[in-house]
PDB file of N, CA, C and O in Angstrom:
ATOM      1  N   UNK I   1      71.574 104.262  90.210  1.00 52.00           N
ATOM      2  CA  UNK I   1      71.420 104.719  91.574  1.00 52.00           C
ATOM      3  C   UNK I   1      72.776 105.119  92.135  1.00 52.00           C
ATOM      4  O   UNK I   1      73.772 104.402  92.041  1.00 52.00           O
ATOM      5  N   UNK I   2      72.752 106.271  92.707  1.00 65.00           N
ATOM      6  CA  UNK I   2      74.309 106.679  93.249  1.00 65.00           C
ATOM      7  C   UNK I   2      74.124 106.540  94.756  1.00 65.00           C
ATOM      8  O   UNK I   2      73.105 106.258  95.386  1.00 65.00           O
ATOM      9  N   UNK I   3      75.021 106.733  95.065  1.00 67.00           N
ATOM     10  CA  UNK I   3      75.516 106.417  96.594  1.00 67.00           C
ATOM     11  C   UNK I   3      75.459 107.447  97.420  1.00 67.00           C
ATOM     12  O   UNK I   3      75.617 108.428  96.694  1.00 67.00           O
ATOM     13  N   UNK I   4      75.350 107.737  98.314  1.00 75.00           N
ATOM     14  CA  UNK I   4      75.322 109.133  98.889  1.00 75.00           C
ATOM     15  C   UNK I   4      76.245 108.710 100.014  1.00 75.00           C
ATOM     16  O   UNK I   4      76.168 107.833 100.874  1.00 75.00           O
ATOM     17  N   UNK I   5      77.517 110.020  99.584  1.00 73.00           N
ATOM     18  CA  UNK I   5      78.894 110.209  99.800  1.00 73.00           C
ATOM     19  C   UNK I   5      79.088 110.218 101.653  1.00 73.00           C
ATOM     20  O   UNK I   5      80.159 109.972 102.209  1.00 73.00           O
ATOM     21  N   UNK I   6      78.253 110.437 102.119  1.00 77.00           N
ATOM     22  CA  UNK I   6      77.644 110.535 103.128  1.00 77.00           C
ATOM     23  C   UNK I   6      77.263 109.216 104.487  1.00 77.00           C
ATOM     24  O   UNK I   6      77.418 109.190 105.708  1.00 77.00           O
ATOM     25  N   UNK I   7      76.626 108.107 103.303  1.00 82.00           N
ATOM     26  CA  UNK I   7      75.871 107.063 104.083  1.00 82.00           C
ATOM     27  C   UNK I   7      76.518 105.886 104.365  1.00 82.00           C
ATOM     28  O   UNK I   7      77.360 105.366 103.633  1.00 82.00           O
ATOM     29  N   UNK I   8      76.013 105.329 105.748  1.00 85.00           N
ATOM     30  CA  UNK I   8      76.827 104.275 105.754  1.00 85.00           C
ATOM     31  C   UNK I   8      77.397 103.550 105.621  1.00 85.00           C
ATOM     32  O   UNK I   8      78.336 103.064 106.251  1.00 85.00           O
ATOM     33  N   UNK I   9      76.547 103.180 104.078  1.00 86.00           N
ATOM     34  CA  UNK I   9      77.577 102.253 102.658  1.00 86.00           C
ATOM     35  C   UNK I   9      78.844 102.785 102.238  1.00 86.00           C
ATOM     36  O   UNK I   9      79.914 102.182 102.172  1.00 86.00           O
ATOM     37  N   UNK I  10      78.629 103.840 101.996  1.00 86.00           N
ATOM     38  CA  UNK I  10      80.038 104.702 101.487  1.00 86.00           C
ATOM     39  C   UNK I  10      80.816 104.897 102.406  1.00 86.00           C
ATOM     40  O   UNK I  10      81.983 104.851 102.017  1.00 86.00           O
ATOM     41  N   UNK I  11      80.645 105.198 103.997  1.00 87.00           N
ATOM     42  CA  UNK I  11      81.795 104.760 104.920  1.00 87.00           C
ATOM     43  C   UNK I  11      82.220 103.417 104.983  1.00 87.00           C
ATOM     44  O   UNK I  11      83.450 103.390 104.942  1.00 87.00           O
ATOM     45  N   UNK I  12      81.792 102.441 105.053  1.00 91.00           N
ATOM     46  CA  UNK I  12      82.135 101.188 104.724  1.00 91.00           C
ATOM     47  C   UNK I  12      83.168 100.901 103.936  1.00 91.00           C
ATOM     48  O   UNK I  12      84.353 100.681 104.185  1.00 91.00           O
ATOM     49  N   UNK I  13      82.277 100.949 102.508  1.00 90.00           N
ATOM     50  CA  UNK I  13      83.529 100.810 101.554  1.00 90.00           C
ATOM     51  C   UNK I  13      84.468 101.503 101.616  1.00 90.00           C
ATOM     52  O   UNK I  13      85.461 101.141 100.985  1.00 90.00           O
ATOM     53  N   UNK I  14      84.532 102.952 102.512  1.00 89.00           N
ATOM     54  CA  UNK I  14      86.017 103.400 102.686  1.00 89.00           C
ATOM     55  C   UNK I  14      86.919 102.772 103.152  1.00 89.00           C
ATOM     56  O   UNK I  14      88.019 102.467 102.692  1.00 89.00           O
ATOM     57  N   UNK I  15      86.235 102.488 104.495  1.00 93.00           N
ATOM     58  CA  UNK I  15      86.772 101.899 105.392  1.00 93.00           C
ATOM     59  C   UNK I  15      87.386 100.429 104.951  1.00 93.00           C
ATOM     60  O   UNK I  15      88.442  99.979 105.396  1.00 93.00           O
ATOM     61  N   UNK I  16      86.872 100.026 104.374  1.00 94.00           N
ATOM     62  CA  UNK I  16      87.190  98.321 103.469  1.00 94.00           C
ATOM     63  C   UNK I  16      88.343  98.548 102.737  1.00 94.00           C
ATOM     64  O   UNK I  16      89.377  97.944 103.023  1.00 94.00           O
ATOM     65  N   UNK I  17      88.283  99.547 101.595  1.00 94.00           N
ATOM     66  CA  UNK I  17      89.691  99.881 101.043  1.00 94.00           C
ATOM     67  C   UNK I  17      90.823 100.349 101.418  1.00 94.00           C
ATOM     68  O   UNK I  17      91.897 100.310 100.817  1.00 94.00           O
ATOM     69  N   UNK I  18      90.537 100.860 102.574  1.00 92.00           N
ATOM     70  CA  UNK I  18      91.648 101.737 103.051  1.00 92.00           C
ATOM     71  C   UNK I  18      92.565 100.701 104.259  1.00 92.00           C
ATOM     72  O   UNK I  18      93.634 101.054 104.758  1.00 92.00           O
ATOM     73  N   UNK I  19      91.872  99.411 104.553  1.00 94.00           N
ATOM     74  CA  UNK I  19      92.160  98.422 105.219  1.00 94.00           C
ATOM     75  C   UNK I  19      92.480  97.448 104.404  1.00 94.00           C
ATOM     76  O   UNK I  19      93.188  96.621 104.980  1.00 94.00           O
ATOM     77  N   UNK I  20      92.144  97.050 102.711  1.00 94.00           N
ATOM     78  CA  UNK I  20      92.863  96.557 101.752  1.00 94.00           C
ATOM     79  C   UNK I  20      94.019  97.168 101.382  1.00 94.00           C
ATOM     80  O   UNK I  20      94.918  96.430 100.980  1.00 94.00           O
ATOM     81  N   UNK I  21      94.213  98.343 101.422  1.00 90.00           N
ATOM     82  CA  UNK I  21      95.543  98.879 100.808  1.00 90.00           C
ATOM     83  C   UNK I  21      96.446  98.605 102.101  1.00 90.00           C
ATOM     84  O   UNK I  21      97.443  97.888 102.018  1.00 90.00           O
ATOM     85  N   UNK I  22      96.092  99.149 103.178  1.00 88.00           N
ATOM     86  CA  UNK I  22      97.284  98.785 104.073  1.00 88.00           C
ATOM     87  C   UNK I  22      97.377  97.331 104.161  1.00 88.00           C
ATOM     88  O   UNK I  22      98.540  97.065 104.465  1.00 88.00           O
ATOM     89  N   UNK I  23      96.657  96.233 104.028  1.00 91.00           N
ATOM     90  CA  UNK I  23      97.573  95.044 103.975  1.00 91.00           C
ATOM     91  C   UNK I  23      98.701  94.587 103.018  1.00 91.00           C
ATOM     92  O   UNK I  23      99.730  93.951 103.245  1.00 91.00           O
ATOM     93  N   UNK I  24      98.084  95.218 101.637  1.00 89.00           N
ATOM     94  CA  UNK I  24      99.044  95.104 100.018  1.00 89.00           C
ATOM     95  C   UNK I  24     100.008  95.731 100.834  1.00 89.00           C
ATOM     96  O   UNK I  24     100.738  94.853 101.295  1.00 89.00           O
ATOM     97  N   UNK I  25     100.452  97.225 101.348  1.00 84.00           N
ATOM     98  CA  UNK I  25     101.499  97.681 101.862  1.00 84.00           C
ATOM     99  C   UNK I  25     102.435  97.181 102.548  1.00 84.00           C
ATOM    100  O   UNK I  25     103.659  97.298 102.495  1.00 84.00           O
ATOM    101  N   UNK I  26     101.526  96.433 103.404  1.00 85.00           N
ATOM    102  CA  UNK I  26     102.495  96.019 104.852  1.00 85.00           C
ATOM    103  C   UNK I  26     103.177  94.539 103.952  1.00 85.00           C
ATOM    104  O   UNK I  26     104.268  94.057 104.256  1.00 85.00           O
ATOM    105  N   UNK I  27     102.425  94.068 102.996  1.00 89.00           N
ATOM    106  CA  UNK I  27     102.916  92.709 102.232  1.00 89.00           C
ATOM    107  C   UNK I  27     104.191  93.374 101.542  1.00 89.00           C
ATOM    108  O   UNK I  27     105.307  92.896 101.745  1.00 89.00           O
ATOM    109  N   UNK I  28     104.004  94.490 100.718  1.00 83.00           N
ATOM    110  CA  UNK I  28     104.950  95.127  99.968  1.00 83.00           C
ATOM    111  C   UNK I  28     106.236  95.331 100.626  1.00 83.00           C
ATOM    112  O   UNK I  28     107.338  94.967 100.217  1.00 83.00           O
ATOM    113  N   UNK I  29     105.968  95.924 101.634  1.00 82.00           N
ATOM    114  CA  UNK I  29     107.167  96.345 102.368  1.00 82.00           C
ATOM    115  C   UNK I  29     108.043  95.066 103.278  1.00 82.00           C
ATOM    116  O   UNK I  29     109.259  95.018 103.463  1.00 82.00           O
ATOM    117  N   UNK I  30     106.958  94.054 103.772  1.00 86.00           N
ATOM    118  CA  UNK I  30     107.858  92.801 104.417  1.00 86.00           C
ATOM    119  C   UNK I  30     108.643  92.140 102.986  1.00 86.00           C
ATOM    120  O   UNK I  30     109.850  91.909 103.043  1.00 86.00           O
ATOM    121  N   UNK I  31     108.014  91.915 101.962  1.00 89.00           N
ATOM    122  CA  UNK I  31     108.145  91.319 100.984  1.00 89.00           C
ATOM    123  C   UNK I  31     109.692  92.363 100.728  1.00 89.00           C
ATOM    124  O   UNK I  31     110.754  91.921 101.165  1.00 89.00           O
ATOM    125  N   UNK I  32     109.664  93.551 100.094  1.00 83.00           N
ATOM    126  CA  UNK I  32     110.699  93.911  99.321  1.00 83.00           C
ATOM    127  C   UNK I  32     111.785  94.288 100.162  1.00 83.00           C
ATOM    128  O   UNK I  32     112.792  94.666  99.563  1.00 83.00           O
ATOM    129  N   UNK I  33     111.838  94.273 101.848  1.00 83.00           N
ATOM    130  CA  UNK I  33     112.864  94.286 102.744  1.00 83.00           C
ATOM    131  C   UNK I  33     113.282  92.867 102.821  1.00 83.00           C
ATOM    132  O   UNK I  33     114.460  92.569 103.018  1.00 83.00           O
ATOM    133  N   UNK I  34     112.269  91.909 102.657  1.00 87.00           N
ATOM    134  CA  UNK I  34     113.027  90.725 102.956  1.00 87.00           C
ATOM    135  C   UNK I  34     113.942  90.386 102.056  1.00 87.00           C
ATOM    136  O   UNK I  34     115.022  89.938 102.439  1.00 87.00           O
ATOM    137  N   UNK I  35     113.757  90.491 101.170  1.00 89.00           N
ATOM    138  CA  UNK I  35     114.530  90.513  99.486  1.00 89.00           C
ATOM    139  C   UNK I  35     115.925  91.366  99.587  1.00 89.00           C
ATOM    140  O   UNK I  35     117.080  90.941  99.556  1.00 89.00           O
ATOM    141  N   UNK I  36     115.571  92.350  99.683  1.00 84.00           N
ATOM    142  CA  UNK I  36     116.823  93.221  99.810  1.00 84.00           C
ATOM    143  C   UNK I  36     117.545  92.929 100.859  1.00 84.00           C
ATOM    144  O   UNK I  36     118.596  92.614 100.300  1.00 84.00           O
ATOM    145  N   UNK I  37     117.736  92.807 101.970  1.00 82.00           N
ATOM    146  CA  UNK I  37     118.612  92.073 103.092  1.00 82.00           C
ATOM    147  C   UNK I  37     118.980  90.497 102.343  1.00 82.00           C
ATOM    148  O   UNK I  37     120.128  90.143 102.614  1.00 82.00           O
ATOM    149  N   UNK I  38     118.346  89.685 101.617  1.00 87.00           N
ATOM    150  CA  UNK I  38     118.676  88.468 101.225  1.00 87.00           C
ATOM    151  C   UNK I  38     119.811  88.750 100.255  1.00 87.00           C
ATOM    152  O   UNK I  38     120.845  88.086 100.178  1.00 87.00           O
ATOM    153  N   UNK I  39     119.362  90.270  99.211  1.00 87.00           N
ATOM    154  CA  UNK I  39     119.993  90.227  98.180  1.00 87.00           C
ATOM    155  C   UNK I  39     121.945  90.610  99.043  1.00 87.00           C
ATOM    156  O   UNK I  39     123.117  90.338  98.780  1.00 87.00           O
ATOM    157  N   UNK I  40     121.342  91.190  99.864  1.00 82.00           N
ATOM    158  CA  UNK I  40     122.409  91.717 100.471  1.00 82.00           C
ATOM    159  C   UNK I  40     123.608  90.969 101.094  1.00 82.00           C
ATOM    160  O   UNK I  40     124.830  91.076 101.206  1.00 82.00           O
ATOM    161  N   UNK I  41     122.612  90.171 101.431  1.00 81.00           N
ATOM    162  CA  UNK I  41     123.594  88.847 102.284  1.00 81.00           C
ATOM    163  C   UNK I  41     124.208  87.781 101.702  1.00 81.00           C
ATOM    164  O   UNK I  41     125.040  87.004 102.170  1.00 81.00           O
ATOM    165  N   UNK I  42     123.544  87.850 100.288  1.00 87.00           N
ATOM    166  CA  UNK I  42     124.169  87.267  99.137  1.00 87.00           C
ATOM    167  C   UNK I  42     125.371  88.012  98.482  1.00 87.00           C
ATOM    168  O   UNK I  42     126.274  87.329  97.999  1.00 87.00           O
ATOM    169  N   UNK I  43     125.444  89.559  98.430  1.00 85.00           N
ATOM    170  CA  UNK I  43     126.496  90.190  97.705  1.00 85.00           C
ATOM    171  C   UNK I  43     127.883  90.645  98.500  1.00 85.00           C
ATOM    172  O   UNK I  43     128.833  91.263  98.019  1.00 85.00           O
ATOM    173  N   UNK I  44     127.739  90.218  99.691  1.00 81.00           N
ATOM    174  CA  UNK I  44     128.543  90.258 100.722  1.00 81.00           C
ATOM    175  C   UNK I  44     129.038  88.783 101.430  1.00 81.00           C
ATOM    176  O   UNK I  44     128.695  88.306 102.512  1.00 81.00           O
ATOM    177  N   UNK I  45     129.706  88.400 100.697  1.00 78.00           N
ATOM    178  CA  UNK I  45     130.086  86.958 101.194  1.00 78.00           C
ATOM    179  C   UNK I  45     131.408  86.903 102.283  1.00 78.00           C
ATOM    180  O   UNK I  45     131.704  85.915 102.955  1.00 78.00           O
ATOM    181  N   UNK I  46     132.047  88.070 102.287  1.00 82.00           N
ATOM    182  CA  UNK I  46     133.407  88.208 103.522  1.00 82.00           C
ATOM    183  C   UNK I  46     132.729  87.996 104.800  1.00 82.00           C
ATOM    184  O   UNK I  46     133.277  87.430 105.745  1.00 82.00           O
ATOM    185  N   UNK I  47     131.488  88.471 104.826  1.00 81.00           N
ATOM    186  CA  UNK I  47     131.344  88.826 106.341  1.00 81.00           C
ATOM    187  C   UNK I  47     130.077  88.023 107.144  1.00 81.00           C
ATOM    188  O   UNK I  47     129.115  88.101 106.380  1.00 81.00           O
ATOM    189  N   UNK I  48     129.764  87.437 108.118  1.00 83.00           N
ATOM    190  CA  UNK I  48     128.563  87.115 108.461  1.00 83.00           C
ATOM    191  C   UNK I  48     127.919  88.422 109.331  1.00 83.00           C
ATOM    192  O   UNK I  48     128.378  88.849 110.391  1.00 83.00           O
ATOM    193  N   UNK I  49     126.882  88.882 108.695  1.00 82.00           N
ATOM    194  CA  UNK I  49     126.088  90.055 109.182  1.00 82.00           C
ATOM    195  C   UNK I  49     125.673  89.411 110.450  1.00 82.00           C
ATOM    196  O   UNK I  49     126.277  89.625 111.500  1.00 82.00           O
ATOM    197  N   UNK I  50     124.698  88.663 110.368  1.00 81.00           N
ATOM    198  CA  UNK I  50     123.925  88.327 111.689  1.00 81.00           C
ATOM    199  C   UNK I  50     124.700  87.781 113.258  1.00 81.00           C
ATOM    200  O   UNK I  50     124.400  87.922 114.443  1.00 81.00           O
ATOM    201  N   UNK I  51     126.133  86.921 112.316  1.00 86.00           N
ATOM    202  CA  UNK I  51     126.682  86.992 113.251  1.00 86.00           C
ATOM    203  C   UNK I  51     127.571  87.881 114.062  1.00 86.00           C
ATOM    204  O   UNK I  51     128.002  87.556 115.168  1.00 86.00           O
ATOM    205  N   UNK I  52     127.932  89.485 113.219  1.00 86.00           N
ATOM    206  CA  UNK I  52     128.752  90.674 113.587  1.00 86.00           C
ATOM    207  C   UNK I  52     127.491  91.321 114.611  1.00 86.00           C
ATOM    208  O   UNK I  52     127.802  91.790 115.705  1.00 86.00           O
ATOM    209  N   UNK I  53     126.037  91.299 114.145  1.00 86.00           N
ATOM    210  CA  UNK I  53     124.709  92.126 114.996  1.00 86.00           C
ATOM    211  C   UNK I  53     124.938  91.689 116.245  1.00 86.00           C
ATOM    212  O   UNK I  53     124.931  92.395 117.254  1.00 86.00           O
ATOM    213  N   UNK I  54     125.319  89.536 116.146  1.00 90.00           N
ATOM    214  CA  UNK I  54     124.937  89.143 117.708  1.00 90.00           C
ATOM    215  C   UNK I  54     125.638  89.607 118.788  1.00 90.00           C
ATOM    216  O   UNK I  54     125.388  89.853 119.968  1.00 90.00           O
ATOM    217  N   UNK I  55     126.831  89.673 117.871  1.00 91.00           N
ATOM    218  CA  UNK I  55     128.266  90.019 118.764  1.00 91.00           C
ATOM    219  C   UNK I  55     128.196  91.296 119.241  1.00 91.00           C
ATOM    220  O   UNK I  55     128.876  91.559 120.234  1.00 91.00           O
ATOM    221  N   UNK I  56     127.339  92.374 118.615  1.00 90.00           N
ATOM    222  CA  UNK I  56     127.124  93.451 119.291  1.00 90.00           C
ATOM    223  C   UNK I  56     128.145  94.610 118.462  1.00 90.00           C
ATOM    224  O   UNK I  56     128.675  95.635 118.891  1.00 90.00           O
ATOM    225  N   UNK I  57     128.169  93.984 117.116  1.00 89.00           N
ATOM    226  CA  UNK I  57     128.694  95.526 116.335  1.00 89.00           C
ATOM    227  C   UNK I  57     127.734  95.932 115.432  1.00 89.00           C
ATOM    228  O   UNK I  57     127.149  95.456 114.459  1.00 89.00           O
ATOM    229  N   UNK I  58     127.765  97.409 116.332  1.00 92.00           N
ATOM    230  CA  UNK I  58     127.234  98.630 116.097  1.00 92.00           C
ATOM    231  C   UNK I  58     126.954  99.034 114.205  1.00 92.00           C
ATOM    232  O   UNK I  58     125.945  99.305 113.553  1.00 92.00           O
ATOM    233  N   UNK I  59     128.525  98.879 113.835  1.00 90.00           N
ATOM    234  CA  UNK I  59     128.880  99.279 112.036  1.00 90.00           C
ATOM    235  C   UNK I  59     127.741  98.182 111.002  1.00 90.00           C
ATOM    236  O   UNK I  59     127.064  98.453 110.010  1.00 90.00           O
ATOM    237  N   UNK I  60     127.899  97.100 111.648  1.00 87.00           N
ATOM    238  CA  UNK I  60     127.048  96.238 110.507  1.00 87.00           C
ATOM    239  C   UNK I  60     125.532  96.600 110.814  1.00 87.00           C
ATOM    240  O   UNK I  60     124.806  96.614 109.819  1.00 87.00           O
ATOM    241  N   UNK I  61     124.898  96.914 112.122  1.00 88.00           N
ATOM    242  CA  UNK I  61     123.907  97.261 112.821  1.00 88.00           C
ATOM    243  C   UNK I  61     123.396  98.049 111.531  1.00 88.00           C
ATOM    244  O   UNK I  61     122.643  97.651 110.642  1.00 88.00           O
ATOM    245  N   UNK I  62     124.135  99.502 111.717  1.00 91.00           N
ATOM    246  CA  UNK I  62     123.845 100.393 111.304  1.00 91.00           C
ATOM    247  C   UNK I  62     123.573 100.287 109.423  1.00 91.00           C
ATOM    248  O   UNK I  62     122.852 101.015 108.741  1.00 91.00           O
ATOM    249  N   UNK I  63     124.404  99.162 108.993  1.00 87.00           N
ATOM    250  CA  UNK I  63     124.283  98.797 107.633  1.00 87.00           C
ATOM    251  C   UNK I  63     123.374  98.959 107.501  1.00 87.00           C
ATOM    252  O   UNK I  63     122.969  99.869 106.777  1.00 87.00           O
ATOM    253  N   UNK I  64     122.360  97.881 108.351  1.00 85.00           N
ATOM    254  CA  UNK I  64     121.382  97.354 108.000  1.00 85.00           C
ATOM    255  C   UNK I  64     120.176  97.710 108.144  1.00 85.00           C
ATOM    256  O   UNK I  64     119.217  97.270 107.510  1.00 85.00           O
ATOM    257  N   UNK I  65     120.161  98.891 109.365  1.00 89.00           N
ATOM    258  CA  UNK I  65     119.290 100.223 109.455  1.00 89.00           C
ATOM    259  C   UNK I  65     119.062 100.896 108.036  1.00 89.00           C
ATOM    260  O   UNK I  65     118.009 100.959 107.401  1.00 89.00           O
ATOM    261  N   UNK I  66     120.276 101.368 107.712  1.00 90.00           N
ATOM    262  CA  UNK I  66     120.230 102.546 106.616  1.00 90.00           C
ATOM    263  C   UNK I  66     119.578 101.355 105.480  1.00 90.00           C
ATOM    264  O   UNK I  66     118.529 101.722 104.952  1.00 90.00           O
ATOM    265  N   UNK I  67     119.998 100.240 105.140  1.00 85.00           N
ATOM    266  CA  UNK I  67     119.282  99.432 103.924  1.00 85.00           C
ATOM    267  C   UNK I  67     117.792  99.345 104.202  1.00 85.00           C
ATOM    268  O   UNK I  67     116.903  99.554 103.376  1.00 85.00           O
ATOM    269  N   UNK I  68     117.656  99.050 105.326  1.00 84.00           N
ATOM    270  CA  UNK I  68     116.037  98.970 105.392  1.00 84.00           C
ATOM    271  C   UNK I  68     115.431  99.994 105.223  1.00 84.00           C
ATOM    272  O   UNK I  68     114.487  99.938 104.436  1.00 84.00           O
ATOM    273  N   UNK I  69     115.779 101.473 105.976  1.00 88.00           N
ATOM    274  CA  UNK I  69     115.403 102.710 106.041  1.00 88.00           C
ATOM    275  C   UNK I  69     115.114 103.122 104.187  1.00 88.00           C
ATOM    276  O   UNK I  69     114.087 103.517 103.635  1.00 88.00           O
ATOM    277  N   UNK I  70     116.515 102.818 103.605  1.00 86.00           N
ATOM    278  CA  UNK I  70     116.312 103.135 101.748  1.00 86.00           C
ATOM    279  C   UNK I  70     115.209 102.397 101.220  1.00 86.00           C
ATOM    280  O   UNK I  70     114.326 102.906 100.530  1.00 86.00           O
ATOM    281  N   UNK I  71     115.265 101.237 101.536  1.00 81.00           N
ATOM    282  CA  UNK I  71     113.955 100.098 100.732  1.00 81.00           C
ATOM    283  C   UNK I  71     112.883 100.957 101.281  1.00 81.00           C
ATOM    284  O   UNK I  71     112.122 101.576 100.538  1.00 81.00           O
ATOM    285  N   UNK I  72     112.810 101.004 102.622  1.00 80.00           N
ATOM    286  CA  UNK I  72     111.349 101.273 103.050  1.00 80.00           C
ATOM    287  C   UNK I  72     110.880 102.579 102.534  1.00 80.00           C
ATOM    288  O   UNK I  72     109.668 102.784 102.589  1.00 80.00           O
ATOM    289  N   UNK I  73     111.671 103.517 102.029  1.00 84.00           N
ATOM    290  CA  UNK I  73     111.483 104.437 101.121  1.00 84.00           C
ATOM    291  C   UNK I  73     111.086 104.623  99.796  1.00 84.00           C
ATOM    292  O   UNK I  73     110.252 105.388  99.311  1.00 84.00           O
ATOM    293  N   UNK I  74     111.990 103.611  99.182  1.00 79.00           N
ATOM    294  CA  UNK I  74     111.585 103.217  98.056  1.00 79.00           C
ATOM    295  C   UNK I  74     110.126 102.757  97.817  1.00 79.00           C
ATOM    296  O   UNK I  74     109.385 103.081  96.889  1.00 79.00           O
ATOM    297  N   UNK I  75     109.854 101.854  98.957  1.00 72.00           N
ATOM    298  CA  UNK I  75     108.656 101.165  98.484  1.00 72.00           C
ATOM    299  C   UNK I  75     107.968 101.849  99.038  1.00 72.00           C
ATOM    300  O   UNK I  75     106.895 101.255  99.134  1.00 72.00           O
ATOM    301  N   UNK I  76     107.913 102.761  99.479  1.00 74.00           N
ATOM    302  CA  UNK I  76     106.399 103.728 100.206  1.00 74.00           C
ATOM    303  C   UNK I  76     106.340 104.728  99.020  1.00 74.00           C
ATOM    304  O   UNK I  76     105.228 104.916  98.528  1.00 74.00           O
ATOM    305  N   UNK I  77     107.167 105.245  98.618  1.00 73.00           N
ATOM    306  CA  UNK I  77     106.730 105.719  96.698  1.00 73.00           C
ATOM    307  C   UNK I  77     106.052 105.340  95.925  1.00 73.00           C
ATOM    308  O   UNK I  77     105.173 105.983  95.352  1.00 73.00           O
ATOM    309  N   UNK I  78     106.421 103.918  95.729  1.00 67.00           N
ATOM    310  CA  UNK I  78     105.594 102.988  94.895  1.00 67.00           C
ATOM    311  C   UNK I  78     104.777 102.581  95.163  1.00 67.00           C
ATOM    312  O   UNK I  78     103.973 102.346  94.261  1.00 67.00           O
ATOM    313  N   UNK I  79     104.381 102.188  96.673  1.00 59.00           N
ATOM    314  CA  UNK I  79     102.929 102.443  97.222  1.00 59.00           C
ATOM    315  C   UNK I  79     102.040 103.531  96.807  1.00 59.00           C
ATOM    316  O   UNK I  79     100.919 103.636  97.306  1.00 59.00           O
TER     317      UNK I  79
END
C-alpha cells in the first residue's frame, strides 16, 4: 500500500522529520561550538578570554565571533 504524497499521513511524517533533523542540528551545532571554544581556551593559555570579553575588549570579542561564525559553517555542511 503506498501513501499518497498528498495526505495527511505524508504531511505528518514530513513534518516529524523535518522537526527531527532540526533538533540533531541544533545538538550538532551547540555540541561542536562548545568544543571548539573549549578546544580554544585550552590552546591559548596567555590569556583569559572571558575575562578580556568582561572587561569589554572588543579584539578577543571578535576572536570569538569569527571562531564560532567558522564552526558554525563547518557544521552546517556536514549537516
Amino acid at each position: 500500500m503506498e501513501l499518497d504524497p498528498f495526505g495527511w499521513q505524508s504531511i505528518i511524517n514530513s513534518y516529524l522529520r523535518a522537526i527531527g533533523w532540526s533538533v540533531v542540528a541544533a545538538l550538532g551545532f551547540s555540541i561542536g561550538i562548545g568544543l571548539a571554544l573549549k578546544v580554544f581556551d585550552w590552546m591559548s593559555t596567555d590569556i583569559e578570554e572571558w575575562e578580556e570579553i568582561k572587561n569589554g575588549n572588543m579584539g578577543v570579542s571578535l576572536i570569538f565571533i569569527t571562531l564560532i561564525a567558522s564552526v558554525a559553517f563547518l557544521i552546517h555542511k556536514v549537516l
